CSV table of C-alpha atoms in Angstrom, one decimal:
chain,number,residue,atom,x,y,z
A,264,MET,CA,-46.0,50.3,-112.4
A,265,ARG,CA,-45.8,46.7,-112.9
A,266,LEU,CA,-44.9,44.5,-110.0
A,267,PHE,CA,-44.1,40.7,-109.6
A,268,ASP,CA,-44.2,39.2,-106.1
A,269,PRO,CA,-41.7,36.3,-106.5
A,270,HIS,CA,-42.7,34.6,-103.2
A,271,ILE,CA,-46.2,34.7,-101.7
A,272,HIS,CA,-48.5,32.0,-100.2
A,273,MET,CA,-51.8,32.9,-101.7
A,274,THR,CA,-53.4,29.7,-100.5
A,275,SER,CA,-53.5,31.5,-97.1
A,276,ARG,CA,-54.9,34.8,-98.5
A,277,THR,CA,-58.4,36.1,-99.3
A,278,THR,CA,-59.8,37.4,-102.5
A,279,ASP,CA,-59.6,40.9,-101.0
A,280,ASP,CA,-55.9,40.5,-101.1
A,281,TYR,CA,-55.9,39.5,-104.7
A,282,GLN,CA,-58.1,42.6,-105.5
A,283,ALA,CA,-55.8,44.9,-103.5
A,284,MET,CA,-52.7,43.4,-105.1
A,285,ARG,CA,-53.9,43.9,-108.6
A,286,ALA,CA,-54.9,47.5,-107.8
A,287,ALA,CA,-51.4,48.0,-106.4
A,288,GLY,CA,-49.9,47.0,-109.7
A,289,ILE,CA,-49.0,43.3,-109.0
A,290,ARG,CA,-49.5,41.4,-112.3
A,291,ALA,CA,-47.6,38.2,-111.5
A,292,LEU,CA,-46.6,36.1,-108.6
A,293,VAL,CA,-44.9,32.9,-107.7
A,294,GLU,CA,-46.3,30.7,-104.9
A,295,PRO,CA,-43.7,28.4,-103.4
A,296,SER,CA,-45.0,25.3,-101.7
A,297,PHE,CA,-44.4,25.3,-98.0
A,298,TRP,CA,-45.5,24.3,-94.6
A,299,LEU,CA,-49.1,25.0,-93.8
A,300,GLY,CA,-48.7,25.9,-90.1
A,301,GLN,CA,-50.5,22.6,-89.2
A,302,PRO,CA,-48.0,19.8,-89.8
A,303,ARG,CA,-48.9,17.3,-92.6
A,304,THR,CA,-49.0,13.6,-91.7
A,305,SER,CA,-48.8,11.9,-95.2
A,306,PRO,CA,-47.7,12.4,-98.7
A,307,ALA,CA,-51.4,12.5,-99.9
A,308,SER,CA,-52.0,15.9,-98.3
A,309,PHE,CA,-48.9,17.3,-100.1
A,310,LEU,CA,-50.4,16.0,-103.4
A,311,ASP,CA,-53.7,17.7,-102.8
A,312,TYR,CA,-51.7,20.9,-102.0
A,313,PHE,CA,-49.7,20.6,-105.2
A,314,ASP,CA,-52.8,20.1,-107.2
A,315,SER,CA,-54.3,23.2,-105.7
A,316,LEU,CA,-51.2,25.2,-106.7
A,317,LEU,CA,-51.6,23.9,-110.2
A,318,GLY,CA,-55.4,24.2,-110.4
A,319,TRP,CA,-57.6,26.2,-108.1
A,320,GLU,CA,-55.0,28.9,-107.1
A,321,PRO,CA,-54.0,29.9,-110.7
A,322,PHE,CA,-57.8,30.1,-111.5
A,323,ARG,CA,-58.4,32.4,-108.5
A,324,ALA,CA,-55.4,34.6,-109.5
A,325,ALA,CA,-56.5,34.8,-113.2
A,326,GLN,CA,-59.9,36.1,-112.0
A,327,HIS,CA,-57.9,39.2,-110.7
A,328,GLY,CA,-55.7,39.5,-113.7
A,329,ILE,CA,-52.6,38.1,-112.0
A,330,ALA,CA,-50.4,35.4,-113.5
A,331,HIS,CA,-49.8,32.6,-111.1
A,332,HIS,CA,-46.9,30.1,-111.2
A,333,CYS,CA,-45.6,27.9,-108.4
A,334,THR,CA,-42.5,26.2,-107.1
A,335,LEU,CA,-42.9,22.7,-105.7
A,336,ALA,CA,-40.9,20.7,-103.1
A,337,LEU,CA,-40.8,19.0,-99.9
A,338,ASN,CA,-40.2,21.9,-97.4
A,339,PRO,CA,-37.2,21.7,-94.9
A,340,LYS,CA,-39.4,21.5,-91.8
A,341,GLU,CA,-41.3,18.6,-93.0
A,342,ALA,CA,-38.3,16.9,-94.5
A,343,ASN,CA,-37.7,15.8,-90.9
A,344,ASP,CA,-40.9,13.8,-90.6
A,345,PRO,CA,-40.4,10.3,-92.0
A,346,ARG,CA,-44.2,10.0,-92.7
A,347,CYS,CA,-43.8,12.9,-95.3
A,348,ALA,CA,-40.5,12.1,-96.9
A,349,ALA,CA,-42.1,9.7,-99.5
A,350,VAL,CA,-43.3,12.9,-101.3
A,351,LEU,CA,-39.8,13.1,-102.8
A,352,ASP,CA,-40.8,10.0,-104.9
A,353,GLU,CA,-43.9,11.9,-106.3
A,354,LEU,CA,-42.1,15.1,-107.1
A,355,PRO,CA,-40.7,14.1,-110.5
A,356,ARG,CA,-44.2,13.8,-112.1
A,357,TYR,CA,-45.1,17.2,-110.8
A,358,LEU,CA,-41.9,19.0,-111.8
A,359,VAL,CA,-42.8,18.5,-115.5
A,360,LYS,CA,-45.9,20.6,-115.2
A,361,ASP,CA,-46.2,23.8,-117.2
A,362,GLN,CA,-46.7,26.3,-114.3
A,363,VAL,CA,-43.8,24.9,-112.2
A,364,VAL,CA,-41.0,27.5,-112.5
A,365,ALA,CA,-38.6,26.2,-109.8
A,366,VAL,CA,-38.0,23.6,-107.2
A,367,GLY,CA,-38.7,25.2,-103.8
A,368,GLU,CA,-38.9,26.1,-101.1
A,369,ILE,CA,-36.0,23.9,-100.1
A,370,GLY,CA,-33.1,24.6,-97.7
A,371,TYR,CA,-32.6,24.3,-94.0
A,372,ASP,CA,-34.8,24.7,-90.9
A,373,SER,CA,-32.9,23.1,-88.1
A,374,MET,CA,-30.0,21.8,-90.2
A,375,THR,CA,-30.5,18.1,-89.6
A,376,PRO,CA,-29.2,15.2,-91.5
A,377,ALA,CA,-32.7,14.6,-92.9
A,378,GLU,CA,-32.7,18.2,-94.2
A,379,ASP,CA,-29.3,17.7,-95.8
A,380,LYS,CA,-30.6,14.7,-97.6
A,381,ALA,CA,-33.8,16.3,-98.8
A,382,LEU,CA,-31.9,19.4,-100.0
A,383,ALA,CA,-29.3,17.4,-102.0
A,384,ALA,CA,-32.0,15.2,-103.5
A,385,GLN,CA,-34.1,18.2,-104.6
A,386,LEU,CA,-31.1,20.2,-105.9
A,387,GLN,CA,-30.6,17.2,-108.2
A,388,LEU,CA,-34.2,17.1,-109.2
A,389,ALA,CA,-34.0,20.7,-110.2
A,390,THR,CA,-31.0,19.9,-112.3
A,391,ASP,CA,-32.7,16.9,-113.9
A,392,HIS,CA,-35.9,18.9,-114.7
A,393,GLY,CA,-34.1,22.1,-116.1
A,394,LEU,CA,-35.5,24.1,-113.2
A,395,PRO,CA,-33.8,26.7,-111.0
A,396,ALA,CA,-34.2,26.4,-107.2
A,397,LEU,CA,-35.7,28.6,-104.6
A,398,VAL,CA,-33.7,28.1,-101.3
A,399,HIS,CA,-35.0,29.3,-98.0
A,400,THR,CA,-32.5,30.3,-95.4
A,401,PRO,CA,-33.3,29.4,-91.8
A,402,HIS,CA,-34.9,31.7,-89.3
A,403,ARG,CA,-32.5,30.5,-86.5
A,404,ASP,CA,-28.7,30.5,-86.9
A,405,LYS,CA,-29.1,32.3,-90.2
A,406,LEU,CA,-25.5,32.9,-91.1
A,407,ALA,CA,-24.4,29.4,-90.4
A,408,GLY,CA,-27.4,28.2,-92.2
A,409,LEU,CA,-26.5,30.4,-95.3
A,410,ARG,CA,-23.0,28.9,-95.4
A,411,ARG,CA,-24.3,25.4,-95.1
A,412,THR,CA,-26.8,26.2,-97.9
A,413,LEU,CA,-24.2,27.6,-100.3
A,414,ASP,CA,-22.0,24.6,-99.6
A,415,ALA,CA,-24.8,22.3,-100.4
A,416,VAL,CA,-25.4,24.1,-103.7
A,417,ARG,CA,-21.6,24.0,-104.5
A,418,GLU,CA,-21.6,20.2,-104.0
A,419,SER,CA,-24.7,19.8,-106.2
A,420,ALA,CA,-24.9,19.8,-110.0
A,421,LEU,CA,-27.0,22.9,-110.1
A,422,PRO,CA,-25.0,26.1,-110.9
A,423,MET,CA,-25.1,28.8,-108.4
A,424,ASP,CA,-26.6,31.3,-110.9
A,425,ARG,CA,-29.7,29.1,-111.1
A,426,VAL,CA,-30.4,29.4,-107.4
A,427,LEU,CA,-32.4,32.1,-105.5
A,428,VAL,CA,-31.4,32.3,-101.8
A,429,ASP,CA,-34.2,33.8,-99.9
A,430,HIS,CA,-35.0,35.7,-96.7
A,431,LEU,CA,-31.7,37.3,-96.7
A,432,ASN,CA,-30.8,40.3,-94.4
A,433,GLU,CA,-27.9,42.6,-93.4
A,434,THR,CA,-25.9,39.8,-91.9
A,435,THR,CA,-26.1,37.4,-94.9
A,436,VAL,CA,-26.4,39.5,-98.0
A,437,GLU,CA,-22.7,39.9,-98.6
A,438,GLU,CA,-21.7,36.4,-98.5
A,439,ALA,CA,-24.7,35.4,-100.6
A,440,LYS,CA,-23.8,38.1,-103.2
A,441,ASP,CA,-20.2,36.9,-103.3
A,442,SER,CA,-21.4,33.4,-104.1
A,443,GLY,CA,-23.1,34.4,-107.4
A,444,CYS,CA,-26.6,33.3,-106.4
A,445,TRP,CA,-29.8,35.4,-106.9
A,446,LEU,CA,-30.6,37.4,-103.8
A,447,GLY,CA,-34.2,37.3,-102.2
A,448,PHE,CA,-35.4,39.6,-99.5
A,449,SER,CA,-38.8,39.0,-97.7
A,450,VAL,CA,-40.3,42.3,-96.5
A,451,TYR,CA,-42.4,41.7,-93.4
A,452,PRO,CA,-44.4,44.1,-91.2
A,453,ASP,CA,-41.9,43.5,-88.3
A,454,THR,CA,-39.5,40.7,-88.6
A,455,LYS,CA,-37.4,39.5,-91.5
A,456,MET,CA,-36.9,42.8,-93.3
A,457,ASP,CA,-38.7,46.1,-93.6
A,458,GLU,CA,-38.9,48.4,-96.6
A,459,ARG,CA,-36.5,51.1,-95.1
A,460,ARG,CA,-33.8,48.5,-94.5
A,461,MET,CA,-34.5,47.1,-97.9
A,462,VAL,CA,-33.8,50.4,-99.6
A,463,GLU,CA,-30.6,50.7,-97.6
A,464,ILE,CA,-29.5,47.2,-98.9
A,465,LEU,CA,-30.4,48.2,-102.4
A,466,ARG,CA,-28.3,51.4,-102.0
A,467,ALA,CA,-25.3,49.5,-100.6
A,468,TYR,CA,-25.3,46.4,-102.9
A,469,GLY,CA,-27.2,47.6,-106.0
A,470,PRO,CA,-30.2,46.1,-107.8
A,471,GLU,CA,-28.4,43.3,-109.6
A,472,LYS,CA,-30.0,39.8,-109.1
A,473,VAL,CA,-32.1,41.3,-106.2
A,474,LEU,CA,-35.7,40.1,-105.8
A,475,VAL,CA,-38.1,41.6,-103.3
A,476,ASN,CA,-41.1,39.6,-102.1
A,477,SER,CA,-43.7,39.8,-99.3
A,478,ALA,CA,-43.6,36.1,-98.4
A,479,ALA,CA,-47.2,36.8,-97.2
A,480,ASP,CA,-48.7,33.7,-95.7
A,481,TRP,CA,-51.0,32.8,-92.7
A,482,GLY,CA,-48.8,34.8,-90.2
A,483,ARG,CA,-48.5,38.5,-89.7
A,484,SER,CA,-47.6,39.7,-93.2
A,485,ASP,CA,-48.6,42.1,-95.9
A,486,PRO,CA,-49.2,41.1,-99.5
A,487,LEU,CA,-48.7,44.8,-100.6
A,488,LYS,CA,-45.1,44.9,-99.3
A,489,THR,CA,-43.7,44.8,-102.8
A,490,ARG,CA,-45.5,48.0,-103.6
A,491,ALA,CA,-44.4,49.6,-100.4
A,492,VAL,CA,-40.8,48.9,-101.4
A,493,ALA,CA,-41.3,50.3,-104.9
A,494,ASP,CA,-42.9,53.5,-103.5
A,495,LEU,CA,-40.0,54.0,-100.9
A,496,MET,CA,-37.4,53.3,-103.7
A,497,LEU,CA,-39.0,56.2,-105.7
A,498,ALA,CA,-39.2,58.4,-102.7
A,499,GLU,CA,-35.5,57.8,-101.9
A,500,GLY,CA,-34.3,58.7,-105.3
A,501,PHE,CA,-34.2,55.4,-107.2
A,502,THR,CA,-35.5,55.7,-110.8
A,503,GLU,CA,-38.5,54.0,-112.3
A,504,ASP,CA,-36.2,51.8,-114.1
A,505,ASP,CA,-34.6,50.6,-110.9
A,506,VAL,CA,-38.0,49.8,-109.5
A,507,ASP,CA,-39.0,47.9,-112.7
A,508,ARG,CA,-35.7,46.0,-112.6
A,509,VAL,CA,-36.0,44.8,-109.0
A,510,LEU,CA,-39.7,44.3,-108.9
A,511,TRP,CA,-40.3,43.0,-112.4
A,512,ARG,CA,-37.4,42.2,-114.7
A,513,ASN,CA,-35.3,40.4,-112.0
A,514,PRO,CA,-38.0,38.0,-111.0
A,515,VAL,CA,-38.9,37.5,-114.7
A,516,ALA,CA,-35.2,36.7,-115.4
A,517,PHE,CA,-34.8,34.3,-112.6
A,518,TYR,CA,-38.0,32.2,-113.0
A,519,GLY,CA,-37.7,32.6,-116.8
A,520,LEU,CA,-34.7,30.3,-116.4
A,521,SER,CA,-37.3,27.6,-116.3
A,522,GLY,CA,-38.5,28.4,-119.8
A,523,ARG,CA,-42.1,28.1,-118.5
A,524,LEU,CA,-43.0,31.6,-117.4
A,525,ASP,CA,-46.2,32.7,-119.1
A,526,LEU,CA,-47.1,36.2,-118.1
A,527,ASP,CA,-50.0,37.1,-120.1
A,528,VAL,CA,-53.1,36.4,-118.2
A,529,ALA,CA,-56.7,37.1,-119.0
A,530,PRO,CA,-59.6,36.3,-116.6
A,531,PRO,CA,-60.7,32.7,-117.6
A,532,ASP,CA,-63.4,33.0,-120.2
A,533,ALA,CA,-65.9,30.3,-120.0
A,534,THR,CA,-66.3,29.4,-123.7
A,535,HIS,CA,-65.3,26.0,-125.0
A,536,GLU,CA,-62.0,27.5,-126.1
A,537,GLY,CA,-61.3,28.5,-122.6
A,538,ASN,CA,-57.7,29.3,-123.4
A,539,SER,CA,-57.7,33.0,-124.3
A,540,LEU,CA,-54.3,33.2,-122.5
A,541,ALA,CA,-51.7,34.5,-124.8
A,542,ARG,CA,-48.1,33.4,-124.6
A,543,GLY,CA,-46.0,35.6,-122.4
A,544,GLY,CA,-43.0,37.3,-124.0
A,545,GLU,CA,-41.8,40.1,-121.7
B,1171,MET,CA,-76.7,12.6,-132.8
B,1172,THR,CA,-76.1,16.1,-133.9
B,1173,HIS,CA,-73.3,16.9,-131.6
B,1174,SER,CA,-70.6,17.4,-134.2
B,1175,THR,CA,-72.2,20.7,-135.0
B,1176,ASP,CA,-72.2,21.9,-131.3
B,1177,ALA,CA,-70.0,25.0,-130.6
B,1178,ALA,CA,-69.0,23.0,-127.6
B,1179,ALA,CA,-67.5,20.1,-129.6
B,1180,PRO,CA,-64.8,21.0,-132.1
B,1181,SER,CA,-64.1,18.0,-134.3
B,1182,LEU,CA,-60.6,16.4,-134.4
B,1183,ASP,CA,-60.1,17.8,-137.9
B,1184,ALA,CA,-60.9,21.3,-136.6
B,1185,LEU,CA,-58.2,20.8,-133.9
B,1186,ARG,CA,-55.7,19.6,-136.4
B,1187,ASP,CA,-56.4,22.6,-138.6
B,1188,HIS,CA,-56.0,24.9,-135.5
B,1189,LEU,CA,-52.6,23.3,-134.8
B,1190,ASP,CA,-51.5,23.4,-138.4
B,1191,ALA,CA,-52.1,27.2,-138.3
B,1192,HIS,CA,-49.7,27.7,-135.4
B,1193,PRO,CA,-47.6,30.7,-136.5
B,1194,ASP,CA,-44.4,29.2,-134.9
B,1195,PRO,CA,-42.7,26.5,-137.0
B,1196,ALA,CA,-40.9,25.0,-134.0
B,1197,ALA,CA,-44.2,24.6,-132.1
B,1198,ARG,CA,-45.8,23.0,-135.2
B,1199,GLU,CA,-42.9,20.5,-135.4
B,1200,TRP,CA,-43.0,19.8,-131.7
B,1201,CYS,CA,-46.7,18.9,-132.1
B,1202,ARG,CA,-46.0,16.8,-135.2
B,1203,GLN,CA,-43.4,14.8,-133.2
B,1204,ALA,CA,-45.4,14.6,-130.1
B,1205,LEU,CA,-48.4,13.2,-132.0
B,1206,ALA,CA,-46.2,10.6,-133.9
B,1207,GLU,CA,-44.6,9.5,-130.7
B,1208,ALA,CA,-48.0,9.1,-129.0
B,1209,ALA,CA,-49.2,6.9,-131.9
B,1210,ASP,CA,-46.0,4.8,-132.0
B,1211,HIS,CA,-45.6,4.3,-128.3
B,1212,PRO,CA,-49.0,4.4,-126.7
B,1213,GLY,CA,-48.0,1.9,-124.0
B,1214,GLY,CA,-46.2,2.5,-120.8
B,1215,HIS,CA,-42.6,1.8,-120.1
B,1216,GLY,CA,-41.2,3.2,-116.8
B,1217,PRO,CA,-43.1,5.2,-114.3
B,1218,ILE,CA,-44.6,7.6,-116.9
B,1219,THR,CA,-45.2,7.2,-120.6
B,1220,ALA,CA,-43.5,9.6,-123.0
B,1221,TRP,CA,-46.8,10.9,-124.2
B,1222,GLU,CA,-47.9,11.8,-120.8
B,1223,LEU,CA,-44.8,14.0,-120.5
B,1224,ARG,CA,-45.6,15.7,-123.8
B,1225,LEU,CA,-49.2,16.2,-122.5
B,1226,ALA,CA,-47.8,17.9,-119.4
B,1227,GLU,CA,-45.4,20.2,-121.3
B,1228,ALA,CA,-47.8,21.1,-124.2
B,1229,GLY,CA,-48.6,24.5,-122.8
B,1230,ARG,CA,-44.9,25.7,-122.8
B,1231,ARG,CA,-44.1,24.0,-126.0
B,1232,CYS,CA,-47.0,25.2,-128.2
B,1233,GLY,CA,-48.4,28.1,-126.3
B,1234,SER,CA,-51.6,28.3,-124.2
B,1235,ARG,CA,-53.8,29.2,-127.3
B,1236,HIS,CA,-52.9,25.9,-128.8
B,1237,ALA,CA,-52.5,23.7,-125.7
B,1238,ASP,CA,-56.0,22.3,-125.6
B,1239,ALA,CA,-55.9,21.2,-129.2
B,1240,ALA,CA,-52.5,19.7,-128.8
B,1241,ARG,CA,-53.4,17.8,-125.6
B,1242,VAL,CA,-56.6,16.4,-127.0
B,1243,LEU,CA,-54.8,15.2,-130.2
B,1244,ILE,CA,-52.0,13.6,-128.1
B,1245,LEU,CA,-54.6,11.7,-126.1
B,1246,HIS,CA,-56.4,10.6,-129.2
B,1247,ALA,CA,-53.1,9.5,-130.9
B,1248,ALA,CA,-52.2,7.5,-127.8
B,1249,HIS,CA,-55.7,5.8,-127.9
B,1250,ALA,CA,-56.0,6.6,-124.2
B,1251,GLY,CA,-58.8,4.5,-122.8
B,1252,THR,CA,-60.7,5.1,-119.5
B,1253,ALA,CA,-57.9,3.9,-117.3
B,1254,ALA,CA,-55.3,6.1,-118.9
B,1255,LEU,CA,-57.6,9.1,-119.0
B,1256,THR,CA,-58.5,8.6,-115.4
B,1257,ARG,CA,-54.8,8.5,-114.4
B,1258,VAL,CA,-54.0,11.6,-116.4
B,1259,TYR,CA,-56.9,13.5,-115.1
B,1260,ARG,CA,-56.0,12.6,-111.4
B,1261,GLN,CA,-52.4,13.4,-111.9
B,1262,GLY,CA,-53.0,16.5,-114.2
B,1263,THR,CA,-53.0,20.2,-113.8
B,1264,ALA,CA,-56.2,22.0,-114.4
B,1265,ALA,CA,-55.2,22.4,-118.0
B,1266,GLU,CA,-54.5,18.7,-118.4
B,1267,ARG,CA,-57.8,17.8,-116.7
B,1268,ARG,CA,-59.5,20.1,-119.1
B,1269,ALA,CA,-58.0,18.3,-122.1
B,1270,VAL,CA,-59.1,15.0,-120.8
B,1271,LEU,CA,-62.6,16.2,-120.5
B,1272,LEU,CA,-62.5,17.6,-124.1
B,1273,ALA,CA,-61.2,14.3,-125.3
B,1274,LEU,CA,-63.8,12.1,-123.8
B,1275,PRO,CA,-66.3,12.2,-126.6
B,1276,HIS,CA,-63.5,11.1,-129.1
B,1277,LEU,CA,-62.2,8.3,-127.0
B,1278,VAL,CA,-64.8,6.7,-124.8
B,1279,SER,CA,-68.0,5.3,-126.1
B,1280,GLY,CA,-69.6,4.1,-122.9
B,1281,PRO,CA,-70.4,5.8,-119.6
B,1282,ASP,CA,-67.5,4.4,-117.6
B,1283,ALA,CA,-65.6,7.8,-117.7
B,1284,LEU,CA,-68.5,9.7,-116.1
B,1285,PRO,CA,-66.8,9.9,-112.7
B,1286,LEU,CA,-64.3,12.4,-114.3
B,1287,VAL,CA,-67.2,14.6,-115.6
B,1288,GLU,CA,-68.8,14.4,-112.2
B,1289,ASP,CA,-65.6,15.4,-110.5
B,1290,ALA,CA,-65.1,18.4,-112.8
B,1291,LEU,CA,-68.7,19.5,-112.2
B,1292,ARG,CA,-68.0,19.4,-108.4
B,1293,THR,CA,-65.4,22.1,-108.9
B,1294,ASN,CA,-66.0,25.8,-109.2
B,1295,ASP,CA,-63.3,26.2,-111.9
B,1296,THR,CA,-65.2,27.5,-115.0
B,1297,ARG,CA,-62.6,26.1,-117.3
B,1298,LEU,CA,-63.3,22.6,-116.1
B,1299,ILE,CA,-67.0,23.1,-115.9
B,1300,ALA,CA,-67.2,24.3,-119.5
B,1301,ALA,CA,-65.2,21.3,-120.6
B,1302,ALA,CA,-67.3,18.9,-118.6
B,1303,VAL,CA,-70.6,19.7,-120.3
B,1304,GLY,CA,-69.5,18.7,-123.7
B,1305,PRO,CA,-70.9,15.9,-125.9
B,1306,TYR,CA,-69.8,13.1,-123.5
B,1307,ALA,CA,-71.9,14.6,-120.8
B,1308,ALA,CA,-74.8,15.1,-123.2
B,1309,ARG,CA,-74.7,11.5,-124.1
B,1310,HIS,CA,-74.2,10.0,-120.7
B,1311,LEU,CA,-75.3,12.2,-117.7
B,1312,ASP,CA,-78.5,11.2,-116.1
B,1313,ALA,CA,-81.2,13.8,-116.2
B,1314,HIS,CA,-80.8,14.9,-112.6
B,1315,SER,CA,-77.0,15.4,-113.0
B,1316,TRP,CA,-77.5,17.1,-116.4
B,1317,ARG,CA,-80.0,19.6,-115.1
B,1318,HIS,CA,-77.7,20.5,-112.2
B,1319,ALA,CA,-74.8,20.9,-114.7
B,1320,VAL,CA,-76.9,23.4,-116.7
B,1321,LEU,CA,-77.8,25.2,-113.5
B,1322,LYS,CA,-74.2,25.2,-112.4
B,1323,CYS,CA,-73.1,26.9,-115.8
B,1324,LEU,CA,-75.7,29.6,-115.2
B,1325,PHE,CA,-74.4,30.0,-111.5
B,1326,THR,CA,-70.8,30.2,-112.4
B,1327,GLY,CA,-71.1,32.3,-115.6
B,1328,VAL,CA,-70.3,29.6,-118.1
B,1329,PRO,CA,-72.2,30.5,-121.2
B,1330,VAL,CA,-74.8,27.9,-122.1
B,1331,ASP,CA,-73.4,27.7,-125.5
B,1332,ALA,CA,-70.8,25.5,-123.9
B,1333,VAL,CA,-73.5,22.9,-123.1
B,1334,ALA,CA,-73.5,20.2,-125.9
B,1335,GLY,CA,-76.8,18.9,-127.1
B,1336,LEU,CA,-78.6,21.6,-125.2
B,1337,ALA,CA,-81.7,21.9,-127.5
B,1338,GLN,CA,-82.2,18.1,-127.6
B,1339,ARG,CA,-81.7,17.4,-123.9
B,1340,ALA,CA,-83.6,20.5,-122.6
B,1341,HIS,CA,-86.5,19.9,-125.0
B,1342,ALA,CA,-89.8,19.8,-123.0
B,1343,ASP,CA,-87.9,19.1,-119.8
B,1344,ALA,CA,-90.6,20.2,-117.3
B,1345,GLU,CA,-88.3,19.6,-114.3
B,1346,LEU,CA,-85.5,21.7,-115.8
B,1347,ALA,CA,-88.1,24.4,-116.6
B,1348,ARG,CA,-89.2,24.4,-112.9
B,1349,MET,CA,-85.6,24.6,-111.7
B,1350,LEU,CA,-84.9,27.5,-114.0
B,1351,THR,CA,-88.1,29.4,-113.0
B,1352,ASP,CA,-87.3,29.0,-109.3
B,1353,PHE,CA,-83.7,30.2,-109.9
B,1354,ALA,CA,-84.9,33.3,-111.8
B,1355,ALA,CA,-87.4,34.0,-109.0
B,1356,GLU,CA,-84.7,33.7,-106.4
B,1357,ARG,CA,-82.5,36.1,-108.3
B,1358,THR,CA,-85.3,38.5,-108.9
B,1359,ALA,CA,-86.3,38.5,-105.2
B,1360,ALA,CA,-82.8,39.3,-104.3
B,1361,ASP,CA,-82.8,42.1,-106.8
B,1362,ARG,CA,-80.0,40.5,-108.6
B,1363,PRO,CA,-79.8,40.1,-112.5
B,1364,VAL,CA,-80.9,36.8,-114.0
B,1365,PRO,CA,-78.2,35.3,-116.2
B,1366,SER,CA,-79.0,36.0,-119.9
B,1367,GLY,CA,-78.7,32.4,-120.9
B,1368,LEU,CA,-81.4,31.3,-118.5
B,1369,TYR,CA,-84.3,32.4,-120.5
B,1370,ARG,CA,-82.9,30.8,-123.6
B,1371,VAL,CA,-82.7,27.4,-121.8
B,1372,LEU,CA,-86.2,28.0,-120.4
B,1373,ALA,CA,-87.6,28.6,-123.9
B,1374,LEU,CA,-86.1,25.3,-124.9
B,1375,ALA,CA,-87.4,23.4,-121.8
B,1376,GLY,CA,-90.8,24.9,-121.7
B,1377,PRO,CA,-93.9,23.0,-122.9
B,1378,GLU,CA,-94.6,25.3,-125.8
B,1379,THR,CA,-91.2,24.7,-127.4
B,1380,ARG,CA,-91.1,23.0,-130.7
B,1381,LYS,CA,-88.2,21.0,-131.7
B,1382,GLU,CA,-85.7,22.8,-133.9
B,1383,SER,CA,-82.4,21.7,-135.2
């Protein structure tokens, strides 16, 4: 079984997690830039974080045979802090990097004017750089947040089919699916979505454009939730092809819209050639 | 200087041959254009030069097997000096930083780019460490830093073949021999294996070693 976690914050996870993920079949992941729990106070700490997502974290992942890509953005929560907003001016030089496969996480947290502005600006940046966008839906007032998110995308130059709307649930899936966007579900131990509800949603809405992630971070979360969903899908009568579609081919297709997904990974060899990584083609 | 024969230091011609052998015609053409553009427009206009964009996208344009060669040749074609190399390194991904380190011996004659080598040697990323111990480090790192670089390679699993000028710089280096002996003793006391490259370097550094080339 090959699995792709399309949303996980490995910066907050240990090497034990990497090892367990690889053993569970996870061969690729995307790490979206997000809030670190502790608020940042300057663009400089964003830049060090971005550098880490383009340097150290892929190195760690490769040691466990996992391909690591990232999405970069000013997250919605910190878009409200004027001390951090200047990071928007730095993003263009980062969005050209090889391992950046989307702009994200963008979207709404409290639905403020500052968030409107950051979301619009970053949807435009995605368009300008030929990247899709990973858009988070808010924890609070989710359905209203989804509608405002979809409106923002419709007002932007980025086509809806280049947008992954994440953290969906039973109340938001239908409107999101009708919009034509890609559908992301974060499976958590006890909040956003669990594997049983996920399987029910797959049964009701089908696997098309559905991506399942663990969104594991520094909070109560589980980096093996993609595997848990795969196992339950099989137990509930879905085929291996269904599992492969939702947990491998869909994320490959979505992030592949960037033209930058490179899925062949070998542990870094330390010779002068260094690059034993073959080009991905799946 | 015998560095050109080091395994750690492919010549520019070898890099060109590697790129010319790329199986994908589109990638070969991209490389050709990127190198011509860098040579024609090495200077800056706007917030980022065109060749820096090519440097960033080299991995996806010509594949990760050929990205090092493409990036080093782009830097060379653009005649990137210490200031440009420092900027690219600081703003680069690990892959771009690696290319800057590999390009140093071809582009910087004096020691002024040493802070980049020192930065890379502070990391634990073996891709960067291996690129940092090339001919530029062999030429310019002071004895203390160079010995620690060798030890760091042994610690992190970078083969000592990556260390340029190893035989020359290690020759009859009593302090390096002491450090290696102590490291081997520490590993042995802990019942852990001694890295295989250690005894090779120790043989070079020991007093009985005769110079060979």
